[in-house]
mmCIF file of N, CA and C in Angstrom:
data_model
loop_
_atom_site.group_PDB
_atom_site.id
_atom_site.type_symbol
_atom_site.label_atom_id
_atom_site.label_comp_id
_atom_site.label_asym_id
_atom_site.label_seq_id
_atom_site.Cartn_x
_atom_site.Cartn_y
_atom_site.Cartn_z
ATOM 1 N N MET L 1205 -4.058 -6.525 -96.427
ATOM 2 C CA MET L 1205 -3.203 -6.035 -95.384
ATOM 3 C C MET L 1205 -4.093 -5.443 -94.302
ATOM 4 N N LYS L 1206 -3.540 -5.334 -93.103
ATOM 5 C CA LYS L 1206 -4.305 -4.736 -92.019
ATOM 6 C C LYS L 1206 -4.424 -3.237 -92.267
ATOM 7 N N LEU L 1207 -5.630 -2.739 -92.104
ATOM 8 C CA LEU L 1207 -5.891 -1.335 -92.348
ATOM 9 C C LEU L 1207 -5.052 -0.446 -91.432
ATOM 10 N N LYS L 1208 -4.870 -0.887 -90.205
ATOM 11 C CA LYS L 1208 -4.066 -0.111 -89.258
ATOM 12 C C LYS L 1208 -2.627 0.040 -89.766
ATOM 13 N N LYS L 1209 -2.060 -1.034 -90.305
ATOM 14 C CA LYS L 1209 -0.700 -0.975 -90.839
ATOM 15 C C LYS L 1209 -0.634 -0.073 -92.069
ATOM 16 N N TRP L 1210 -1.703 -0.044 -92.842
ATOM 17 C CA TRP L 1210 -1.755 0.843 -93.997
ATOM 18 C C TRP L 1210 -1.621 2.291 -93.536
ATOM 19 N N PHE L 1211 -2.322 2.631 -92.450
ATOM 20 C CA PHE L 1211 -2.232 3.993 -91.935
ATOM 21 C C PHE L 1211 -0.845 4.310 -91.390
ATOM 22 N N TYR L 1212 -0.185 3.333 -90.776
ATOM 23 C CA TYR L 1212 1.197 3.553 -90.318
ATOM 24 C C TYR L 1212 2.092 3.897 -91.512
ATOM 25 N N MET L 1213 1.937 3.135 -92.579
ATOM 26 C CA MET L 1213 2.753 3.355 -93.769
ATOM 27 C C MET L 1213 2.409 4.703 -94.404
ATOM 28 N N LEU L 1214 1.120 4.984 -94.516
ATOM 29 C CA LEU L 1214 0.681 6.227 -95.137
ATOM 30 C C LEU L 1214 1.180 7.437 -94.356
ATOM 31 N N ARG L 1215 1.065 7.417 -93.032
ATOM 32 C CA ARG L 1215 1.525 8.535 -92.207
ATOM 33 C C ARG L 1215 3.036 8.735 -92.371
ATOM 34 N N SER L 1216 3.787 7.650 -92.404
ATOM 35 C CA SER L 1216 5.242 7.756 -92.573
ATOM 36 C C SER L 1216 5.598 8.378 -93.918
ATOM 37 N N LEU L 1217 4.944 7.917 -94.966
ATOM 38 C CA LEU L 1217 5.225 8.464 -96.291
ATOM 39 C C LEU L 1217 4.790 9.921 -96.396
ATOM 40 N N LEU L 1218 3.649 10.259 -95.801
ATOM 41 C CA LEU L 1218 3.197 11.645 -95.809
ATOM 42 C C LEU L 1218 4.173 12.544 -95.053
ATOM 43 N N SER L 1219 4.692 12.054 -93.941
ATOM 44 C CA SER L 1219 5.665 12.832 -93.168
ATOM 45 C C SER L 1219 6.943 13.053 -93.971
ATOM 46 N N ALA L 1220 7.397 12.014 -94.637
ATOM 47 C CA ALA L 1220 8.592 12.146 -95.470
ATOM 48 C C ALA L 1220 8.332 13.118 -96.618
ATOM 49 N N TYR L 1221 7.167 13.007 -97.227
ATOM 50 C CA TYR L 1221 6.802 13.911 -98.331
ATOM 51 C C TYR L 1221 6.756 15.355 -97.846
ATOM 52 N N TRP L 1222 6.189 15.568 -96.675
ATOM 53 C CA TRP L 1222 6.125 16.915 -96.094
ATOM 54 C C TRP L 1222 7.535 17.484 -95.927
ATOM 55 N N THR L 1223 8.425 16.664 -95.387
ATOM 56 C CA THR L 1223 9.797 17.103 -95.142
ATOM 57 C C THR L 1223 10.503 17.436 -96.447
ATOM 58 N N VAL L 1224 10.327 16.600 -97.450
ATOM 59 C CA VAL L 1224 10.966 16.838 -98.746
ATOM 60 C C VAL L 1224 10.424 18.107 -99.392
ATOM 61 N N LYS L 1225 9.120 18.283 -99.340
ATOM 62 C CA LYS L 1225 8.504 19.423 -100.033
ATOM 63 C C LYS L 1225 8.675 20.744 -99.302
ATOM 64 N N THR L 1226 8.653 20.721 -97.965
ATOM 65 C CA THR L 1226 8.688 21.985 -97.222
ATOM 66 C C THR L 1226 10.011 22.236 -96.516
ATOM 67 N N GLY L 1227 10.757 21.182 -96.239
ATOM 68 C CA GLY L 1227 11.982 21.322 -95.465
ATOM 69 C C GLY L 1227 11.715 21.488 -93.983
ATOM 70 N N ASP L 1228 10.464 21.381 -93.580
ATOM 71 C CA ASP L 1228 10.069 21.558 -92.186
ATOM 72 C C ASP L 1228 9.718 20.233 -91.532
ATOM 73 N N ILE L 1229 9.581 20.292 -90.221
ATOM 74 C CA ILE L 1229 9.128 19.134 -89.455
ATOM 75 C C ILE L 1229 7.641 18.937 -89.730
ATOM 76 N N PRO L 1230 7.216 17.732 -90.052
ATOM 77 C CA PRO L 1230 5.805 17.511 -90.372
ATOM 78 C C PRO L 1230 4.921 17.604 -89.127
ATOM 79 N N PRO L 1231 3.675 18.016 -89.316
ATOM 80 C CA PRO L 1231 2.756 18.069 -88.180
ATOM 81 C C PRO L 1231 2.376 16.668 -87.706
ATOM 82 N N MET L 1232 1.943 16.577 -86.460
ATOM 83 C CA MET L 1232 1.557 15.283 -85.890
ATOM 84 C C MET L 1232 0.153 14.863 -86.320
ATOM 85 N N GLU L 1233 -0.745 15.823 -86.451
ATOM 86 C CA GLU L 1233 -2.134 15.507 -86.778
ATOM 87 C C GLU L 1233 -2.260 15.159 -88.261
ATOM 88 N N LEU L 1234 -2.934 14.050 -88.517
ATOM 89 C CA LEU L 1234 -3.131 13.617 -89.896
ATOM 90 C C LEU L 1234 -3.906 14.670 -90.680
ATOM 91 N N SER L 1235 -4.868 15.320 -90.029
ATOM 92 C CA SER L 1235 -5.673 16.337 -90.716
ATOM 93 C C SER L 1235 -4.815 17.497 -91.224
ATOM 94 N N GLU L 1236 -3.748 17.823 -90.509
ATOM 95 C CA GLU L 1236 -2.819 18.857 -90.957
ATOM 96 C C GLU L 1236 -1.837 18.312 -91.984
ATOM 97 N N LEU L 1237 -1.406 17.096 -91.767
ATOM 98 C CA LEU L 1237 -0.403 16.470 -92.628
ATOM 99 C C LEU L 1237 -0.907 16.292 -94.054
ATOM 100 N N ILE L 1238 -2.182 15.993 -94.202
ATOM 101 C CA ILE L 1238 -2.710 15.735 -95.547
ATOM 102 C C ILE L 1238 -2.962 17.016 -96.339
ATOM 103 N N LYS L 1239 -2.832 18.169 -95.710
ATOM 104 C CA LYS L 1239 -3.077 19.434 -96.418
ATOM 105 C C LYS L 1239 -2.090 19.685 -97.546
ATOM 106 N N ILE L 1240 -1.017 18.929 -97.570
ATOM 107 C CA ILE L 1240 -0.017 19.070 -98.636
ATOM 108 C C ILE L 1240 -0.455 18.333 -99.916
ATOM 109 N N LEU L 1241 -1.519 17.556 -99.809
ATOM 110 C CA LEU L 1241 -2.025 16.770 -100.935
ATOM 111 C C LEU L 1241 -3.125 17.528 -101.673
ATOM 112 N N THR L 1242 -3.552 16.973 -102.787
ATOM 113 C CA THR L 1242 -4.668 17.552 -103.530
ATOM 114 C C THR L 1242 -5.961 17.364 -102.730
ATOM 115 N N ILE L 1243 -6.974 18.131 -103.069
ATOM 116 C CA ILE L 1243 -8.277 18.027 -102.397
ATOM 117 C C ILE L 1243 -8.846 16.615 -102.563
ATOM 118 N N GLU L 1244 -8.694 16.041 -103.740
ATOM 119 C CA GLU L 1244 -9.207 14.697 -103.988
ATOM 120 C C GLU L 1244 -8.511 13.665 -103.094
ATOM 121 N N GLU L 1245 -7.197 13.799 -102.978
ATOM 122 C CA GLU L 1245 -6.443 12.872 -102.123
ATOM 123 C C GLU L 1245 -6.807 13.080 -100.658
ATOM 124 N N GLN L 1246 -6.971 14.325 -100.245
ATOM 125 C CA GLN L 1246 -7.387 14.609 -98.868
ATOM 126 C C GLN L 1246 -8.738 13.964 -98.574
ATOM 127 N N ASN L 1247 -9.678 14.124 -99.501
ATOM 128 C CA ASN L 1247 -11.012 13.552 -99.303
ATOM 129 C C ASN L 1247 -10.970 12.035 -99.238
ATOM 130 N N ALA L 1248 -10.147 11.424 -100.075
ATOM 131 C CA ALA L 1248 -10.034 9.956 -100.062
ATOM 132 C C ALA L 1248 -9.490 9.473 -98.719
ATOM 133 N N ILE L 1249 -8.522 10.192 -98.170
ATOM 134 C CA ILE L 1249 -7.957 9.800 -96.873
ATOM 135 C C ILE L 1249 -8.967 10.040 -95.761
ATOM 136 N N LYS L 1250 -9.692 11.143 -95.810
ATOM 137 C CA LYS L 1250 -10.732 11.410 -94.807
ATOM 138 C C LYS L 1250 -11.802 10.321 -94.827
ATOM 139 N N GLU L 1251 -12.200 9.905 -96.018
ATOM 140 C CA GLU L 1251 -13.178 8.817 -96.141
ATOM 141 C C GLU L 1251 -12.624 7.525 -95.550
ATOM 142 N N LEU L 1252 -11.351 7.272 -95.773
ATOM 143 C CA LEU L 1252 -10.726 6.072 -95.234
ATOM 144 C C LEU L 1252 -10.640 6.143 -93.708
ATOM 145 N N VAL L 1253 -10.372 7.315 -93.166
ATOM 146 C CA VAL L 1253 -10.357 7.501 -91.708
ATOM 147 C C VAL L 1253 -11.748 7.202 -91.145
ATOM 148 N N ASP L 1254 -12.788 7.731 -91.790
ATOM 149 C CA ASP L 1254 -14.159 7.458 -91.350
ATOM 150 C C ASP L 1254 -14.476 5.971 -91.434
ATOM 151 N N PHE L 1255 -14.053 5.350 -92.520
ATOM 152 C CA PHE L 1255 -14.279 3.913 -92.704
ATOM 153 C C PHE L 1255 -13.602 3.108 -91.595
ATOM 154 N N LYS L 1256 -12.396 3.526 -91.214
ATOM 155 C CA LYS L 1256 -11.618 2.811 -90.206
ATOM 156 C C LYS L 1256 -12.199 2.966 -88.801
ATOM 157 N N SER L 1257 -12.955 4.004 -88.576
ATOM 158 C CA SER L 1257 -13.386 4.353 -87.216
ATOM 159 C C SER L 1257 -14.121 3.237 -86.484
ATOM 160 N N ASP L 1258 -14.850 2.394 -87.186
ATOM 161 C CA ASP L 1258 -15.579 1.326 -86.501
ATOM 162 C C ASP L 1258 -14.979 -0.065 -86.744
ATOM 163 N N LYS L 1259 -13.748 -0.096 -87.217
ATOM 164 C CA LYS L 1259 -13.061 -1.371 -87.466
ATOM 165 C C LYS L 1259 -12.083 -1.654 -86.332
ATOM 166 N N ASN L 1260 -11.877 -2.925 -86.043
ATOM 167 C CA ASN L 1260 -10.872 -3.255 -85.030
ATOM 168 C C ASN L 1260 -9.487 -3.256 -85.669
ATOM 169 N N GLU L 1261 -8.463 -3.368 -84.835
ATOM 170 C CA GLU L 1261 -7.090 -3.236 -85.350
ATOM 171 C C GLU L 1261 -6.656 -4.408 -86.219
ATOM 172 N N HIS L 1262 -7.427 -5.476 -86.242
ATOM 173 C CA HIS L 1262 -7.067 -6.643 -87.054
ATOM 174 C C HIS L 1262 -7.814 -6.672 -88.391
ATOM 175 N N PHE L 1263 -8.601 -5.652 -88.656
ATOM 176 C CA PHE L 1263 -9.388 -5.605 -89.880
ATOM 177 C C PHE L 1263 -8.458 -5.580 -91.087
ATOM 178 N N THR L 1264 -8.664 -6.490 -92.004
ATOM 179 C CA THR L 1264 -7.852 -6.523 -93.224
ATOM 180 C C THR L 1264 -8.597 -5.816 -94.343
ATOM 181 N N TRP L 1265 -7.819 -5.282 -95.265
ATOM 182 C CA TRP L 1265 -8.365 -4.397 -96.283
ATOM 183 C C TRP L 1265 -7.514 -4.487 -97.533
ATOM 184 N N ILE L 1266 -8.163 -4.402 -98.668
ATOM 185 C CA ILE L 1266 -7.447 -4.344 -99.941
ATOM 186 C C ILE L 1266 -7.452 -2.882 -100.380
ATOM 187 N N PRO L 1267 -6.285 -2.260 -100.469
ATOM 188 C CA PRO L 1267 -6.235 -0.838 -100.838
ATOM 189 C C PRO L 1267 -6.870 -0.575 -102.198
ATOM 190 N N THR L 1268 -7.590 0.519 -102.275
ATOM 191 C CA THR L 1268 -8.170 0.905 -103.554
ATOM 192 C C THR L 1268 -7.052 1.278 -104.518
ATOM 193 N N GLU L 1269 -7.408 1.335 -105.773
ATOM 194 C CA GLU L 1269 -6.411 1.701 -106.786
ATOM 195 C C GLU L 1269 -5.878 3.108 -106.517
ATOM 196 N N ALA L 1270 -6.761 4.013 -106.103
ATOM 197 C CA ALA L 1270 -6.336 5.383 -105.816
ATOM 198 C C ALA L 1270 -5.342 5.419 -104.658
ATOM 199 N N MET L 1271 -5.583 4.623 -103.621
ATOM 200 C CA MET L 1271 -4.662 4.591 -102.478
ATOM 201 C C MET L 1271 -3.334 3.960 -102.882
ATOM 202 N N GLN L 1272 -3.382 2.945 -103.728
ATOM 203 C CA GLN L 1272 -2.137 2.331 -104.205
ATOM 204 C C GLN L 1272 -1.319 3.343 -105.000
ATOM 205 N N HIS L 1273 -1.975 4.099 -105.857
ATOM 206 C CA HIS L 1273 -1.275 5.112 -106.653
ATOM 207 C C HIS L 1273 -0.697 6.204 -105.753
ATOM 208 N N LEU L 1274 -1.441 6.589 -104.722
ATOM 209 C CA LEU L 1274 -0.956 7.617 -103.806
ATOM 210 C C LEU L 1274 0.317 7.158 -103.103
ATOM 211 N N VAL L 1275 0.315 5.927 -102.630
ATOM 212 C CA VAL L 1275 1.494 5.403 -101.926
ATOM 213 C C VAL L 1275 2.689 5.299 -102.870
ATOM 214 N N ILE L 1276 2.453 4.853 -104.070
ATOM 215 C CA ILE L 1276 3.544 4.777 -105.055
ATOM 216 C C ILE L 1276 4.086 6.172 -105.342
ATOM 217 N N PHE L 1277 3.194 7.140 -105.523
ATOM 218 C CA PHE L 1277 3.608 8.517 -105.762
ATOM 219 C C PHE L 1277 4.435 9.053 -104.600
ATOM 220 N N LEU L 1278 3.949 8.863 -103.377
ATOM 221 C CA LEU L 1278 4.673 9.356 -102.200
ATOM 222 C C LEU L 1278 6.039 8.692 -102.083
ATOM 223 N N TRP L 1279 6.091 7.397 -102.345
ATOM 224 C CA TRP L 1279 7.368 6.677 -102.285
ATOM 225 C C TRP L 1279 8.358 7.246 -103.298
ATOM 226 N N GLN L 1280 7.896 7.444 -104.518
ATOM 227 C CA GLN L 1280 8.776 7.962 -105.565
ATOM 228 C C GLN L 1280 9.236 9.387 -105.265
ATOM 229 N N GLU L 1281 8.365 10.197 -104.729
ATOM 230 C CA GLU L 1281 8.695 11.588 -104.421
ATOM 231 C C GLU L 1281 9.653 11.722 -103.239
ATOM 232 N N THR L 1282 9.674 10.724 -102.375
ATOM 233 C CA THR L 1282 10.524 10.810 -101.183
ATOM 234 C C THR L 1282 11.766 9.942 -101.284
ATOM 235 N N ASN L 1283 11.929 9.254 -102.375
ATOM 236 C CA ASN L 1283 13.094 8.394 -102.564
ATOM 237 C C ASN L 1283 14.249 9.225 -103.127
ATOM 238 N N ILE L 1284 14.683 10.208 -102.327
ATOM 239 C CA ILE L 1284 15.747 11.120 -102.734
ATOM 240 C C ILE L 1284 16.723 11.284 -101.581
ATOM 241 N N HIS L 1285 17.841 11.872 -101.868
ATOM 242 C CA HIS L 1285 18.815 12.190 -100.827
ATOM 243 C C HIS L 1285 18.696 13.668 -100.486
ATOM 244 N N LEU L 1286 18.397 13.944 -99.229
ATOM 245 C CA LEU L 1286 18.322 15.326 -98.777
ATOM 246 C C LEU L 1286 19.725 15.832 -98.473
ATOM 247 N N THR L 1287 19.916 17.113 -98.633
ATOM 248 C CA THR L 1287 21.211 17.684 -98.275
ATOM 249 C C THR L 1287 21.390 17.597 -96.769
ATOM 250 N N LYS L 1288 22.596 17.336 -96.371
ATOM 251 C CA LYS L 1288 22.889 17.187 -94.947
ATOM 252 C C LYS L 1288 22.835 18.543 -94.266
ATOM 253 N N ARG L 1289 22.103 18.583 -93.151
ATOM 254 C CA ARG L 1289 22.004 19.819 -92.385
ATOM 255 C C ARG L 1289 23.144 19.887 -91.385
ATOM 256 N N THR L 1290 23.558 21.087 -91.095
ATOM 257 C CA THR L 1290 24.562 21.247 -90.051
ATOM 258 C C THR L 1290 23.882 21.097 -88.703
ATOM 259 N N VAL L 1291 24.515 20.368 -87.844
ATOM 260 C CA VAL L 1291 23.970 20.114 -86.512
ATOM 261 C C VAL L 1291 24.754 20.966 -85.524
ATOM 262 N N PRO L 1292 24.049 21.753 -84.718
ATOM 263 C CA PRO L 1292 24.768 22.600 -83.768
ATOM 264 C C PRO L 1292 25.488 21.748 -82.717
ATOM 265 N N ASP L 1293 26.541 22.315 -82.176
ATOM 266 C CA ASP L 1293 27.298 21.640 -81.131
ATOM 267 C C ASP L 1293 26.447 21.598 -79.871
ATOM 268 N N ASN L 1294 26.152 20.416 -79.401
ATOM 269 C CA ASN L 1294 25.295 20.302 -78.218
ATOM 270 C C ASN L 1294 26.079 19.957 -76.954
ATOM 271 N N ASP L 1295 27.402 20.036 -76.999
ATOM 272 C CA ASP L 1295 28.206 19.749 -75.808
ATOM 273 C C ASP L 1295 27.893 20.713 -74.664
ATOM 274 N N ILE L 1296 27.655 21.974 -74.983
ATOM 275 C CA ILE L 1296 27.353 22.956 -73.944
ATOM 276 C C ILE L 1296 26.079 22.559 -73.195
ATOM 277 N N LEU L 1297 25.057 22.217 -73.932
ATOM 278 C CA LEU L 1297 23.790 21.817 -73.309
ATOM 279 C C LEU L 1297 23.940 20.499 -72.551
ATOM 280 N N ASN L 1298 24.645 19.550 -73.124
ATOM 281 C CA ASN L 1298 24.859 18.268 -72.441
ATOM 282 C C ASN L 1298 25.622 18.451 -71.137
ATOM 283 N N ASN L 1299 26.656 19.265 -71.163
ATOM 284 C CA ASN L 1299 27.427 19.522 -69.943
ATOM 285 C C ASN L 1299 26.585 20.230 -68.888
ATOM 286 N N TRP L 1300 25.789 21.210 -69.307
ATOM 287 C CA TRP L 1300 24.906 21.906 -68.369
ATOM 288 C C TRP L 1300 23.945 20.916 -67.715
ATOM 289 N N PHE L 1301 23.355 20.046 -68.542
ATOM 290 C CA PHE L 1301 22.405 19.058 -68.039
ATOM 291 C C PHE L 1301 23.086 18.096 -67.056
ATOM 292 N N ARG L 1302 24.262 17.627 -67.395
ATOM 293 C CA ARG L 1302 25.002 16.726 -66.494
ATOM 294 C C ARG L 1302 25.311 17.424 -65.166
ATOM 295 N N ASN L 1303 25.699 18.695 -65.224
ATOM 296 C CA ASN L 1303 25.980 19.461 -63.997
ATOM 297 C C ASN L 1303 24.711 19.593 -63.144
ATOM 298 N N LYS L 1304 23.589 19.819 -63.769
ATOM 299 C CA LYS L 1304 22.324 19.918 -63.040
ATOM 300 C C LYS L 1304 21.979 18.587 -62.380
ATOM 301 N N LEU L 1305 22.237 17.511 -63.063
ATOM 302 C CA LEU L 1305 21.993 16.192 -62.463
ATOM 303 C C LEU L 1305 22.904 15.957 -61.269
ATOM 304 N N ASP L 1306 24.144 16.401 -61.384
ATOM 305 C CA ASP L 1306 25.086 16.238 -60.276
ATOM 306 C C ASP L 1306 24.692 17.082 -59.065
ATOM 307 N N GLU L 1307 24.001 18.185 -59.301
ATOM 308 C CA GLU L 1307 23.600 19.072 -58.204
ATOM 309 C C GLU L 1307 22.434 18.531 -57.384
ATOM 310 N N THR L 1308 21.676 17.620 -57.956
ATOM 311 C CA THR L 1308 20.480 17.144 -57.251
ATOM 312 C C THR L 1308 20.851 16.211 -56.108
ATOM 313 N N ASP L 1309 20.008 16.219 -55.104
ATOM 314 C CA ASP L 1309 20.200 15.300 -53.975
ATOM 315 C C ASP L 1309 19.612 13.953 -54.342
ATOM 316 N N TYR L 1310 20.264 12.933 -53.948
ATOM 317 C CA TYR L 1310 19.764 11.580 -54.263
ATOM 318 C C TYR L 1310 18.854 11.121 -53.204
#
């Protein structure tokens, strides 16, 4: 598989794992996102980031056994139903925004 696509998948699964484990919005930086993992897993991902640094976006790669296990683990840990959050009524903000748009000169 393309190494770049592997990172897309890994980042998505890490973000989902972060949300499931913390209930918070995941960080954007991979270096922060991986802090939820074990030191060994963090180091493996850092090594993979270093490895990727001089590869082009079409570089194909066979995931190591450790990376395959990590992805399977993340998938299993995030394959759950989260409780539905209450969403605040945003009509007030939408109406305010529409009024501001109407006030502008074209």
